[in-house]
Amino acid sequence: MEENSKQYEEAGIPVQDEAEGAEDLEERDPESNSLTRPLLKRNRTLSSSPLAIIGTKVSHIESLDYEYIMGLIYFTAANFLLTTVAAVLCVCFAPTAAGPGIPEIKAYLNGVDTPNMYGATTLIVKIIGSIGAVSAGLDLGKEGPLVHIGSCIASLLGQGGPDNHRIKWRWLRYFNNDRDRRDLITCGASSGVCAAFRSPVGGVLFALEEVATWWRSALLWRTFFSTAVVVVVLRAFIEICNSGQCGLFGRGGLIMFDVSNVSVRYRALDIIPVVLIGILGGLLGSLYNHILHKILRLYNLINQKGRIHKLLLSLGVSIFTSVCLYCLPFLAPCTPCDDSLPDSACPTNGRSGNYKQFNCPKGYYNDLATLLLTTNDDAVRNIFSTNTASEYNPISLLIFFTLYCVLGLITFGIAVPSGLFLPIILIGSAYGRLLGMAMGSYTNIDQGLYAVLGAASLMAGSMRMTVSLCVIFLELTNNLLLLPITMIVLLIAKTVGDSFNLSIYEIILELKGLPFLDANPEPWMRNLTVGELADAKPPVVTLHGIEKVSRVVEVLKNTTHNGFPVVDDGVVPPVGLPIGATELHGLILRTHLVQVLKKKWFLREKRRTEEWEVREKFTSVDLAEREGTIEEVVVTRDEMEMYIDLHPLTNTTPYTVVESMSVAKAMVLFRTVGLRHMLIVPRYQAAGVPPVIGILTRQDLRAYNILSAFPHLERSKSREKGH
Amino acid sequence: MEENSKQYEEAGIPVQDEAEGAEDLEERDPESNSLTRPLLKRNRTLSSSPLAIIGTKVSHIESLDYEYIMGLIYFTAANFLLTTVAAVLCVCFAPTAAGPGIPEIKAYLNGVDTPNMYGATTLIVKIIGSIGAVSAGLDLGKEGPLVHIGSCIASLLGQGGPDNHRIKWRWLRYFNNDRDRRDLITCGASSGVCAAFRSPVGGVLFALEEVATWWRSALLWRTFFSTAVVVVVLRAFIEICNSGQCGLFGRGGLIMFDVSNVSVRYRALDIIPVVLIGILGGLLGSLYNHILHKILRLYNLINQKGRIHKLLLSLGVSIFTSVCLYCLPFLAPCTPCDDSLPDSACPTNGRSGNYKQFNCPKGYYNDLATLLLTTNDDAVRNIFSTNTASEYNPISLLIFFTLYCVLGLITFGIAVPSGLFLPIILIGSAYGRLLGMAMGSYTNIDQGLYAVLGAASLMAGSMRMTVSLCVIFLELTNNLLLLPITMIVLLIAKTVGDSFNLSIYEIILELKGLPFLDANPEPWMRNLTVGELADAKPPVVTLHGIEKVSRVVEVLKNTTHNGFPVVDDGVVPPVGLPIGATELHGLILRTHLVQVLKKKWFLREKRRTEEWEVREKFTSVDLAEREGTIEEVVVTRDEMEMYIDLHPLTNTTPYTVVESMSVAKAMVLFRTVGLRHMLIVPRYQAAGVPPVIGILTRQDLRAYNILSAFPHLERSKSREKGH
């Protein structure tokens, strides 16, 4: 080793022995250093590319090239291996673990269940896969996956374990309803963000602003409680890891990208770059969304071809990433370390920090290597670094920006757990810092802060969040004085972005075909009544309060509906009403009908069951069970002729709308109360009018489905736009 | 003056010439100071009470006493005058301007309008009154009033000016609906909090957590936008005032109570005082709420007696406050200034800062005067001051705590604009700091931080907010590392408080008798259907689609309802229905009926109006007008026999519930969708059944009103509690 490094020193590219380097940091004599400096300054403009030193000693160069190539191979191979682990797990065991998972959680909280999203397998694959993908140096974050992991854990805890090994404790059934499950998953999501960014309040706000559809005041302090617990646990681990035995974990304490060491001073004229950065963020963010949309559609085509294609795509991206990360720094010139820095700060080797030496001589650093050959977290920390105006060369930043734009776009859709936050932060910080450099002496704001603002602007331009991003950035950077500027940047970027396209999560939701119910109904929905909508659908299937088994089986087999109105004919009505009235009794769910058939709770004669019979046969635990399909049910010919009393199982208080209600208002009701079914009752009262004339589900209220049934609305819509 | 001060120096109590003092701060020779110090140290235990120096030169003491008494008189008189201005304005011109106004805003956003709450008079009185009350040294904050001021401005802007001088621009009518008015007022409230605490994100969260009932995602970034504007304006003013010509404004920049200069180091064992402070906060907060409730009820009795009683109460409190503030510092001993401090820091005279000299000799300070004889903002700043472990004497803090408990309780209900935040912060910070002192060397956390935690805990214990308080405190103190502890304290205090009584704002709402609709229905509401509720009410008054004028007038005169169902009899129904069906057409509002009568839009014969007639006669601007009562309408005998076609004015898509719906679910619907009226439709379909069997309003759904109609539910409720 000694001999080798001598050779490189002669070639102008010293390679440091690791042990020697470590010694160096502590004991190096400042005087000896100042003696060597003039010598090194001669090499200031020396390009560090291996090509540039052709013409010195060829044999040395060859062995040098060989070392670099071996490095490249090791680097690429290690990354390739890690990516393989992540991708194989995702492709073979849990395809739902790929991607961030946030759109699916958003959809779940809106009422759309994606199968296999919160299982134990998904959780394990997500954890291991995320570790693999992040350590493989791919351009993706651990933030989205952590949100998904949090939600998985919450869901599993709430239902008492994975599907096949559930603990059936009595008190667990309290959580076994839609609302509490939703609440738990919301808490899990906020804990995930909190763990990812060490940002407890940001986590709560993220869950509120981006993820949740329904919000109750109780949920606010519940999510707050869960993030508080996360912070306490994090804090305890950081304390334990203080002595450094946990690797990179806990660096920076609870504040990940601290920029509080620089005081924020700004004048009125600084508004110009701030507005500029906001507009840029909005433009680039919407452009990013647009291109990512196209690429994801292309990837969908590739992924549909089979597992092997999925795998190859992921591995291809991994190789491309590794090669770029390793080779591009050779394009950057070596920069001499700033004399004012302590010697241990520059260059850094074998640890995280600014000023990576890489291929440069002693006392020099490679600024592009500082950004590329490090973890993504460290890259953010390095590009955010303050009071280092001359650290980065604009060319290096431009290369970095371009590379991460390409990588961010091609990496997101591959079959590994991947988050969007960090790639966007990296791209944003690059152009932010570039803008800061371009402003030069015009501005008082530090370049590191420009990088922070750039990151915030691109996030807002792509994800369209405001308050939560603002708090997350505050908690990430610990610079309260930056808050007013951050707010302006976020608002401008969001507004500019919104005028071009949807937010990235909405685009992904649309791409996945999840029937997400939007907050605001389309204007043309006001001109359509739910009665008209019901007329365009197949007639509603109603059941009688006491129904023949054969009819129930037939209805369940021939329809896919999940709820059926229960109507009683010729009931004996209260005093004052004519005999022969029909009564709307309520709504019965498919799962309950299946349970009845499975438990064979049949009656020989057509009669109503007594209350004691109900108490005896069914418990709320039975009803909470959601398993079983009609195909599993076996009913004998004899039983087919028997009766079922549906009354005790019917939800007698379903939400209803009158047929003259506009679709827009019905949708608001559907979404704000969080319904699955809504009955349509007639506006006319007369003998012979059915008490229910239709049933609305989420699918019926989706704009796309309505437009395909009422094409003339599409035309009126486009006419409106034309005006 | 020279002579005078010599006299006092002989008595051991030097009085500084103001000009001389100012010079002192800048030019004093450090050596001369160190020479005088040993001399002063002799007097260390010297009690500064005027009584203690009896026995020296009687004539001097008399003139001294005289000076102090004159000071007391000036102080009290000035405060008295300022309180008079505030109280007279509130009592005579705008009684709604008294108090914080937050409960009323909360009620308004829930759907309960308090008259004269957002007028121009209220705004002006609130501004001047708040300035008066705060400068009068009363124990109240400017935070609540600022929230109200923000909402007033928002409301006035939205409607185009005060009621009698409205600008009638066309585009203003876009804001002239309930929803946008609510949104504007929410933005105003968040701007108020932002201006009060310079806390933009805290303002948004306060509006979300405490004030708003309905929340839309669009509202989130709208409030965020308004607070961003507030911060930019504030920042600009602080910049302008940088040179010091604006008095105390802008001190501390955007961070009011900065404690970021102390690093937060804590160990696992520090959890004990943190939990303790949380529990204490919860207990004291609920106790505070309880006693304040009693006192407010007593004050209500006094205030009902007339204006003069109201005024006298306010003035009495003012005199008591002034006397306490001036006299209590004499009880505190003089403490010598810390040697390590720069001379200009201790003592402070004629400016804000720690270490007030008051009655102490040179080089000494009176710690109680530091807290009492200053503005409330400065008092908080002084008690939060970090790295000053020995600044305060426990006895002084105890006196301070007791005094502010008493003042906080007796001041809040008087007839001046008053906020709750600052009094609670003052009380909380006192016991927090006391606890920090008691902990002594056990803890690593600075006493100033204990004060912050104490303030947060009492706020959470009294107001029961979590996330918003957390962010407000973060933005007030700029210490991100304190965040995890703050979160724990807030959650504990809220939980402990919630187990005793309601939050302070809910108590005030109840006391004011505002029909606030709670988020969660009572459990017993599940056992009652809306049909039963409708049966207990007087029968519903319905109108026909084409109605005689006389009937409309009669109905409007004899009922106080604000909405009437419109039902058509014997209509020609669509194909397939028997003739003679009845149809639910919709709901008509009282204001629209009054408008019809005022505009005399009558028909000679019983017919439906054509569409072109409607377009010609009524514009949406007409309908948006809410003025006029039935008493103002004059209808001739001839006109009485004419007809009105109500169809064009009817809301044909009212929200409905079936009579079998439980009150609990109906209430959730009513609150989440934000309704004023809800129609009850029958569950039976038959000839002769009315299409509407009842109408529900906010009052019908209030627990109190239901219980008075169904006393047996009260019993079942208490039985439930007994179990």
Tab-separated table of C-alpha atoms in Angstrom, chain B residues 17-204:
chain	number	residue	atom	x	y	z
B	17	ASP	CA	-31.269	60.981	37.481
B	18	GLU	CA	-32.587	59.702	34.181
B	19	ALA	CA	-30.039	61.476	32.039
B	20	GLU	CA	-27.261	60.385	34.312
B	21	GLY	CA	-28.502	56.812	34.163
B	22	ALA	CA	-28.441	56.832	30.406
B	23	GLU	CA	-24.901	58.118	30.412
B	24	ASP	CA	-24.034	55.458	32.894
B	25	LEU	CA	-24.944	52.702	30.553
B	26	GLU	CA	-22.506	53.794	27.947
B	27	GLU	CA	-19.612	55.513	29.584
B	28	ARG	CA	-19.294	54.158	33.034
B	29	ASP	CA	-15.729	53.284	33.976
B	30	PRO	CA	-15.467	49.638	34.958
B	31	GLU	CA	-12.831	50.424	37.589
B	32	SER	CA	-14.824	52.980	39.445
B	33	ASN	CA	-17.571	50.451	39.533
B	34	SER	CA	-15.444	47.768	41.090
B	35	LEU	CA	-14.388	50.309	43.702
B	36	THR	CA	-17.918	51.015	44.779
B	37	ARG	CA	-18.925	47.382	44.818
B	38	PRO	CA	-17.437	46.356	48.218
B	39	LEU	CA	-19.215	49.284	49.745
B	40	LEU	CA	-22.524	48.128	48.357
B	41	LYS	CA	-22.014	44.531	49.335
B	42	ARG	CA	-22.345	45.554	52.940
B	43	ASN	CA	-25.974	46.337	52.187
B	44	ARG	CA	-26.677	42.955	50.624
B	45	THR	CA	-29.280	41.843	53.108
B	46	LEU	CA	-30.782	45.288	53.365
B	47	SER	CA	-34.521	45.111	52.971
B	48	SER	CA	-35.689	47.798	50.644
B	49	SER	CA	-39.127	48.253	52.196
B	50	PRO	CA	-39.679	51.839	53.253
B	51	LEU	CA	-40.658	50.500	56.677
B	52	ALA	CA	-37.274	48.931	57.236
B	53	ILE	CA	-35.459	52.202	57.100
B	54	ILE	CA	-37.457	53.844	59.860
B	55	GLY	CA	-35.031	54.982	62.405
B	56	THR	CA	-32.626	56.793	60.150
B	57	LYS	CA	-33.448	60.338	59.245
B	58	VAL	CA	-37.188	60.791	59.641
B	59	SER	CA	-37.476	63.866	57.457
B	60	HIS	CA	-35.797	62.130	54.572
B	61	ILE	CA	-38.018	59.137	54.903
B	62	GLU	CA	-41.079	61.276	54.858
B	63	SER	CA	-40.084	62.913	51.597
B	64	LEU	CA	-39.168	59.502	50.291
B	65	ASP	CA	-42.525	58.036	51.248
B	66	TYR	CA	-44.079	61.029	49.635
B	67	GLU	CA	-42.259	60.334	46.370
B	68	TYR	CA	-43.339	56.710	46.392
B	69	ILE	CA	-46.914	57.662	47.175
B	70	MET	CA	-46.880	60.211	44.379
B	71	GLY	CA	-45.543	57.491	42.096
B	72	LEU	CA	-48.329	55.187	43.156
B	73	ILE	CA	-50.909	57.886	42.513
B	74	TYR	CA	-49.526	58.757	39.080
B	75	PHE	CA	-49.294	55.093	38.161
B	76	THR	CA	-52.794	54.270	39.351
B	77	ALA	CA	-54.313	57.384	37.821
B	78	ALA	CA	-52.777	56.764	34.421
B	79	ASN	CA	-53.942	53.166	34.448
B	80	PHE	CA	-57.349	54.233	35.697
B	81	LEU	CA	-57.699	56.710	32.854
B	82	LEU	CA	-56.719	54.184	30.216
B	83	THR	CA	-59.096	51.584	31.651
B	84	THR	CA	-61.881	54.183	31.679
B	85	VAL	CA	-61.400	54.857	27.979
B	86	ALA	CA	-61.483	51.153	27.158
B	87	ALA	CA	-64.403	50.343	29.426
B	88	VAL	CA	-66.562	53.335	28.452
B	89	LEU	CA	-66.106	52.533	24.776
B	90	CYS	CA	-67.010	48.897	25.348
B	91	VAL	CA	-69.948	49.552	27.610
B	92	CYS	CA	-71.514	52.363	25.612
B	93	PHE	CA	-70.729	51.649	21.978
B	94	ALA	CA	-69.972	48.003	21.413
B	95	PRO	CA	-70.629	45.530	24.228
B	96	THR	CA	-69.625	42.701	21.878
B	97	ALA	CA	-66.076	44.093	21.810
B	98	ALA	CA	-65.514	43.078	25.432
B	99	GLY	CA	-63.669	39.847	26.095
B	100	PRO	CA	-61.562	37.963	23.601
B	101	GLY	CA	-64.197	37.327	20.960
B	102	ILE	CA	-62.756	33.932	20.146
B	103	PRO	CA	-65.748	31.935	21.489
B	104	GLU	CA	-68.127	33.993	19.362
B	105	ILE	CA	-65.978	33.458	16.271
B	106	LYS	CA	-65.874	29.757	17.036
B	107	ALA	CA	-69.658	29.783	17.307
B	108	TYR	CA	-70.041	31.766	14.083
B	109	LEU	CA	-67.945	29.264	12.181
B	110	ASN	CA	-70.129	26.545	13.702
B	111	GLY	CA	-73.180	28.302	12.282
B	112	VAL	CA	-74.315	30.524	15.169
B	113	ASP	CA	-74.396	34.210	14.365
B	114	THR	CA	-73.932	36.652	17.251
B	115	PRO	CA	-75.398	40.047	16.319
B	116	ASN	CA	-73.104	43.091	15.995
B	117	MET	CA	-70.026	40.943	16.166
B	118	TYR	CA	-68.279	42.005	12.966
B	119	GLY	CA	-69.404	45.603	12.519
B	120	ALA	CA	-67.217	48.660	11.977
B	121	THR	CA	-68.061	50.035	15.448
B	122	THR	CA	-67.014	46.787	17.093
B	123	LEU	CA	-63.782	46.875	15.143
B	124	ILE	CA	-62.894	50.428	16.142
B	125	VAL	CA	-63.860	49.919	19.783
B	126	LYS	CA	-61.929	46.680	19.875
B	127	ILE	CA	-58.780	48.321	18.532
B	128	ILE	CA	-58.856	51.386	20.791
B	129	GLY	CA	-60.174	49.431	23.764
B	130	SER	CA	-57.512	46.804	23.441
B	131	ILE	CA	-54.777	49.437	23.284
B	132	GLY	CA	-56.252	51.082	26.369
B	133	ALA	CA	-56.681	47.904	28.359
B	134	VAL	CA	-53.231	46.559	27.577
B	135	SER	CA	-51.476	49.832	28.330
B	136	ALA	CA	-53.456	50.137	31.561
B	137	GLY	CA	-51.324	47.286	32.853
B	138	LEU	CA	-54.330	45.032	33.315
B	139	ASP	CA	-53.590	41.338	33.378
B	140	LEU	CA	-54.906	40.572	29.912
B	141	GLY	CA	-53.473	39.913	26.504
B	142	LYS	CA	-53.861	41.429	23.094
B	143	GLU	CA	-54.067	37.999	21.435
B	144	GLY	CA	-57.782	37.296	21.653
B	145	PRO	CA	-58.681	40.856	20.593
B	146	LEU	CA	-56.282	40.603	17.642
B	147	VAL	CA	-58.054	37.447	16.502
B	148	HIS	CA	-61.362	39.284	16.716
B	149	ILE	CA	-59.920	42.329	14.948
B	150	GLY	CA	-58.639	40.085	12.163
B	151	SER	CA	-62.057	38.508	11.764
B	152	CYS	CA	-63.812	41.884	11.772
B	153	ILE	CA	-61.547	43.206	9.050
B	154	ALA	CA	-62.054	40.021	7.029
B	155	SER	CA	-65.803	40.265	7.364
B	156	LEU	CA	-65.914	43.966	6.455
B	157	LEU	CA	-63.668	43.421	3.437
B	158	GLY	CA	-65.812	40.530	2.315
B	159	GLN	CA	-69.057	42.454	2.388
B	160	GLY	CA	-67.595	45.634	0.937
B	161	GLY	CA	-67.600	47.829	4.019
B	162	PRO	CA	-69.748	48.513	7.082
B	163	ASP	CA	-73.468	47.715	6.887
B	164	ASN	CA	-74.636	51.255	6.194
B	165	HIS	CA	-71.922	52.280	3.738
B	166	ARG	CA	-71.419	49.167	1.678
B	167	ILE	CA	-69.679	49.316	-1.633
B	168	LYS	CA	-71.881	47.403	-4.037
B	169	TRP	CA	-69.291	46.192	-6.491
B	170	ARG	CA	-70.485	43.348	-8.593
B	171	TRP	CA	-67.626	40.995	-7.815
B	172	LEU	CA	-68.163	41.447	-4.096
B	173	ARG	CA	-71.313	39.363	-4.335
B	174	TYR	CA	-69.084	36.344	-4.912
B	175	PHE	CA	-68.047	36.624	-1.282
B	176	ASN	CA	-71.586	37.292	-0.150
B	177	ASN	CA	-72.456	33.740	0.758
B	178	ASP	CA	-72.136	31.816	3.968
B	179	ARG	CA	-69.257	29.659	2.951
B	180	ASP	CA	-66.949	32.393	1.691
B	181	ARG	CA	-67.788	34.592	4.638
B	182	ARG	CA	-66.825	31.757	6.932
B	183	ASP	CA	-63.601	31.221	5.014
B	184	LEU	CA	-62.721	34.891	5.196
B	185	ILE	CA	-63.360	35.012	8.919
B	186	THR	CA	-61.224	31.920	9.429
B	187	CYS	CA	-58.412	33.621	7.511
B	188	GLY	CA	-58.893	36.706	9.662
B	189	ALA	CA	-58.664	34.684	12.858
B	190	SER	CA	-55.472	32.964	11.778
B	191	SER	CA	-53.983	36.315	10.771
B	192	GLY	CA	-54.837	37.617	14.227
B	193	VAL	CA	-52.952	34.849	15.992
B	194	CYS	CA	-50.105	35.294	13.556
B	195	ALA	CA	-49.910	39.007	14.305
B	196	ALA	CA	-50.178	38.449	18.054
B	197	PHE	CA	-47.458	35.848	18.362
B	198	ARG	CA	-45.627	36.447	15.076
B	199	SER	CA	-46.375	32.814	14.498
B	200	PRO	CA	-47.635	32.151	10.952
B	201	VAL	CA	-47.920	28.380	11.113
B	202	GLY	CA	-49.261	28.528	14.654
B	203	GLY	CA	-51.963	30.880	13.407
B	204	VAL	CA	-53.058	28.467	10.709
